[in-house]
Amino acid sequence: MTMYVVGLTGGIGSGKTTIAAIFAELGAEIINADLLARNVVSPGTKALTSIAKRFGKEILRQDGSLDRRKLREVVFKNKGELKWLEKLIHPLIAELLIQNIYSATSPYVILESPLLIETQQKELVDRILVVDLDEATQLNRSMERDGSSEEVIRAIISAQIPRSKRLKAADDIVDNSKSLAEVRQKVIQLHEIYLATARKL
Ligand code: ATP
């Protein structure tokens, strides 16, 4: 059986999680690339051992798990290290994504990923849905949510693909500068379209 896969992407703090939660309520299964990425580096994995070797034990928390915030600060200041990390974990994440798509049972699935367009993950999806947000709101919401500094969030935004490129890759767009009520209406519309498309497969 072919599964209809909609990729949901957007920049940091754009609202991916918020919008995925509405799709989930409507009955779509959500495959979250960020969560799977955490599994790939959970304690005891080969990937985490390699990361600790490269960046030192300071990159681990006391309980042996990865300190993601520390890692983020290190790799976003150094493109070479970011590349090294991506080469290690992207293939492992892709493998898990494929497994999850195959075992999904909902009419269609949402693959939620901050790096959909930037990676080969885009080849796993039939349609790309972009959550769009102006940079000022994106910055404010991210800083408020993470307690990270403006400098760190700005560095992450500039390491991600530019808004214009993301919009070019989009088949569908949700403007998340709007109220949650308006956003919900848009998601309901998209859900109906995705359901109808999936039924025709
Ligand atoms: P990240 O990739 O950084 O994890 P994300 O794209 O999943 O972020 P969310 O966590 O969904 O983004 O949203 C970021 C913040 O913005 C959250 O605090 C969320 O509650 C808030 N938010 C999302 N959508 C709206 C909206 N339409 N109106 C007001 N606040 C919103």
Coordinates of C-alpha atoms and ligand atoms in Angstrom, one line a residue:
M1 CA 0.0 0.0 0.0
T2 CA 1.3 3.5 -0.8
M3 CA 1.1 6.0 1.9
Y4 CA 0.4 9.6 1.1
V5 CA 3.1 11.7 2.9
V6 CA 2.9 15.4 3.5
G7 CA 6.1 17.1 4.7
L8 CA 5.6 19.9 7.2
T9 CA 8.4 22.3 7.6
G10 CA 9.4 25.8 8.6
G11 CA 12.1 27.7 10.4
I12 CA 12.8 27.6 14.1
G13 CA 9.8 28.8 16.1
S14 CA 7.7 29.1 13.0
G15 CA 4.9 26.9 14.5
K16 CA 5.5 23.4 13.1
T17 CA 4.7 21.6 16.4
T18 CA 1.6 23.8 16.9
I19 CA 0.3 23.0 13.4
A20 CA 1.2 19.3 13.6
A21 CA -0.9 19.0 16.8
I22 CA -4.0 20.3 14.9
F23 CA -3.4 17.7 12.1
A24 CA -3.0 15.0 14.8
E25 CA -6.3 16.0 16.4
L26 CA -7.9 15.6 12.9
G27 CA -6.6 12.1 12.7
A28 CA -3.3 12.3 10.8
E29 CA -0.4 10.4 12.1
I30 CA 2.6 12.7 12.8
I31 CA 6.1 11.5 12.2
N32 CA 8.4 13.9 14.0
A33 CA 11.9 14.0 12.6
D34 CA 13.2 16.0 15.6
L35 CA 12.0 13.3 18.0
L36 CA 13.5 10.5 15.9
A37 CA 16.7 12.5 15.8
R38 CA 16.8 12.4 19.6
N39 CA 16.5 8.6 19.5
V40 CA 19.4 8.4 17.1
V41 CA 21.6 10.1 19.8
S42 CA 20.1 8.5 22.9
P43 CA 22.5 7.1 25.6
G44 CA 24.1 3.9 24.4
T45 CA 24.0 4.6 20.7
K46 CA 27.1 4.6 18.5
A47 CA 26.2 8.1 17.3
L48 CA 26.3 9.5 20.8
T49 CA 29.6 7.9 21.5
S50 CA 31.1 9.5 18.4
I51 CA 29.7 12.9 19.4
A52 CA 31.2 12.6 22.9
K53 CA 34.5 11.6 21.4
R54 CA 34.6 14.6 19.1
F55 CA 33.3 17.4 21.4
G56 CA 34.4 16.0 24.7
K57 CA 32.4 14.8 27.8
E58 CA 31.2 18.4 28.4
I59 CA 28.6 17.8 25.7
L60 CA 26.9 15.3 27.9
R61 CA 24.6 15.9 30.8
Q62 CA 25.2 14.2 34.2
D63 CA 22.9 11.4 33.3
G64 CA 24.8 10.6 30.2
S65 CA 22.3 12.1 27.7
L66 CA 23.2 14.6 25.1
D67 CA 23.1 18.3 26.1
R68 CA 21.4 19.4 22.9
R69 CA 21.6 23.1 23.7
K70 CA 25.3 22.9 24.2
L71 CA 25.8 20.9 21.0
R72 CA 23.6 23.4 19.1
E73 CA 25.8 26.3 20.4
V74 CA 29.0 24.6 19.3
V75 CA 27.9 23.5 15.9
F76 CA 26.1 26.6 14.9
K77 CA 29.3 28.6 15.5
N78 CA 31.3 26.2 13.3
K79 CA 30.1 25.1 9.9
G80 CA 32.7 22.3 9.6
E81 CA 31.5 20.7 12.8
L82 CA 27.9 21.1 11.7
K83 CA 28.7 19.2 8.5
W84 CA 30.4 16.5 10.4
L85 CA 27.4 16.1 12.7
E86 CA 24.9 16.1 9.8
K87 CA 26.9 13.4 7.9
L88 CA 26.7 11.2 11.0
I89 CA 23.1 11.5 11.9
H90 CA 21.1 12.3 8.7
P91 CA 21.3 8.8 7.3
L92 CA 20.3 7.3 10.6
I93 CA 17.3 9.7 10.9
A94 CA 16.2 8.9 7.3
E95 CA 16.2 5.2 8.0
L96 CA 13.9 5.7 11.0
L97 CA 11.6 8.0 9.0
I98 CA 11.1 5.3 6.3
Q99 CA 10.4 2.7 9.0
N100 CA 7.8 5.0 10.6
I101 CA 6.1 5.8 7.2
Y102 CA 5.8 2.1 6.4
S103 CA 4.2 1.3 9.7
A104 CA 1.7 4.2 9.8
T105 CA -2.0 3.3 9.7
S106 CA -3.7 6.7 9.3
P107 CA -5.2 7.8 5.9
Y108 CA -2.1 10.0 5.3
V109 CA 0.9 11.0 7.4
I110 CA 2.5 14.3 8.2
L111 CA 6.3 14.2 8.3
E112 CA 7.2 17.1 10.5
S113 CA 10.8 18.2 10.0
P114 CA 12.8 21.4 10.3
L115 CA 15.2 20.1 7.7
L116 CA 12.9 18.7 5.1
I117 CA 13.9 20.9 2.1
E118 CA 17.6 21.0 3.1
T119 CA 18.0 17.2 3.2
Q120 CA 17.1 14.1 1.2
Q121 CA 14.0 13.9 3.4
K122 CA 12.2 15.9 0.7
E123 CA 12.4 12.8 -1.4
L124 CA 10.2 10.9 1.1
V125 CA 7.2 13.2 0.7
D126 CA 4.5 13.7 -1.9
R127 CA 3.8 17.3 -0.9
I128 CA 5.5 20.1 1.0
L129 CA 3.6 22.3 3.4
V130 CA 5.5 25.3 4.7
V131 CA 4.7 27.1 7.9
D132 CA 5.5 30.7 7.1
L133 CA 6.3 33.5 9.6
D134 CA 8.0 36.9 9.3
E135 CA 11.4 37.0 10.9
A136 CA 10.6 39.4 13.7
T137 CA 7.8 37.3 15.0
Q138 CA 9.9 34.1 14.5
L139 CA 12.6 35.7 16.6
N140 CA 10.3 36.8 19.4
R141 CA 8.4 33.5 19.7
S142 CA 11.6 31.5 19.6
M143 CA 13.4 33.6 22.3
E144 CA 10.3 33.5 24.5
R145 CA 9.9 29.7 24.1
D146 CA 13.6 28.6 24.4
G147 CA 15.0 31.3 26.7
S148 CA 17.9 31.5 24.2
S149 CA 19.6 34.7 23.3
E150 CA 18.8 36.8 20.3
E151 CA 22.3 36.0 19.0
V152 CA 21.8 32.2 19.1
I153 CA 18.4 32.3 17.5
R154 CA 19.6 34.7 14.7
A155 CA 22.6 32.3 14.1
I156 CA 20.1 29.4 13.7
I157 CA 17.8 31.4 11.4
S158 CA 20.8 32.3 9.2
A159 CA 22.0 28.7 9.1
Q160 CA 18.6 27.5 7.9
I161 CA 17.5 28.0 4.3
P162 CA 16.1 31.5 3.6
R163 CA 12.4 32.1 3.9
S164 CA 12.2 32.9 0.1
K165 CA 13.7 29.6 -0.8
R166 CA 11.5 27.7 1.6
L167 CA 8.4 29.4 0.1
K168 CA 9.6 28.5 -3.4
A169 CA 9.7 24.8 -2.5
A170 CA 6.2 24.9 -1.0
D171 CA 3.1 23.3 -2.4
D172 CA 1.0 24.6 0.4
I173 CA 1.6 27.5 2.9
V174 CA 0.2 28.2 6.3
D175 CA 0.7 31.8 7.4
N176 CA 1.3 31.5 11.1
S177 CA 1.4 35.2 11.9
K178 CA -2.4 34.8 12.0
S179 CA -4.4 33.9 15.1
L180 CA -4.6 30.3 16.2
A181 CA -8.3 30.2 15.3
E182 CA -7.5 31.3 11.7
V183 CA -4.6 28.9 11.4
R184 CA -6.9 26.1 12.6
Q185 CA -9.4 26.8 9.8
K186 CA -6.6 26.7 7.2
V187 CA -5.3 23.4 8.6
I188 CA -8.9 21.9 8.5
Q189 CA -9.1 22.9 4.8
L190 CA -5.7 21.3 4.0
H191 CA -6.7 18.2 5.9
E192 CA -9.8 17.7 3.7
I193 CA -7.7 18.1 0.6
Y194 CA -5.0 15.6 1.8
L195 CA -7.7 13.1 2.8
A196 CA -9.3 13.3 -0.6
T197 CA -6.0 12.9 -2.4
A198 CA -4.9 10.0 -0.2
R199 CA -8.3 8.2 -0.9
K200 CA -7.6 8.4 -4.7
L201 CA -4.2 6.6 -4.4
Ligands
ATP1 P1 11.0 24.6 16.6 O1 11.3 24.0 15.3 O2 11.9 25.6 17.0 O3 10.8 23.5 17.6 P2 8.2 25.0 15.9 O4 8.3 25.4 14.4 O5 7.8 23.7 16.2 O6 9.6 25.4 16.5 P3 6.2 25.9 17.8 O7 6.9 25.4 18.9 O8 5.0 25.3 17.3 O9 7.3 26.1 16.6 O10 5.9 27.5 18.0 C1 6.8 28.4 18.5 C2 6.1 29.2 19.6 O11 5.1 30.1 19.0 C3 5.4 28.4 20.6 O12 5.6 29.0 21.9 C4 3.9 28.5 20.2 O13 3.1 28.4 21.3 C5 3.9 29.9 19.5 N1 2.9 29.9 18.4 C6 2.7 29.1 17.4 N2 1.7 29.4 16.6 C7 1.2 30.6 17.1 C8 0.2 31.5 16.6 N3 -0.5 31.3 15.5 N4 -0.1 32.6 17.4 C9 0.7 32.8 18.5 N5 1.7 32.0 19.0 C10 2.0 30.9 18.3

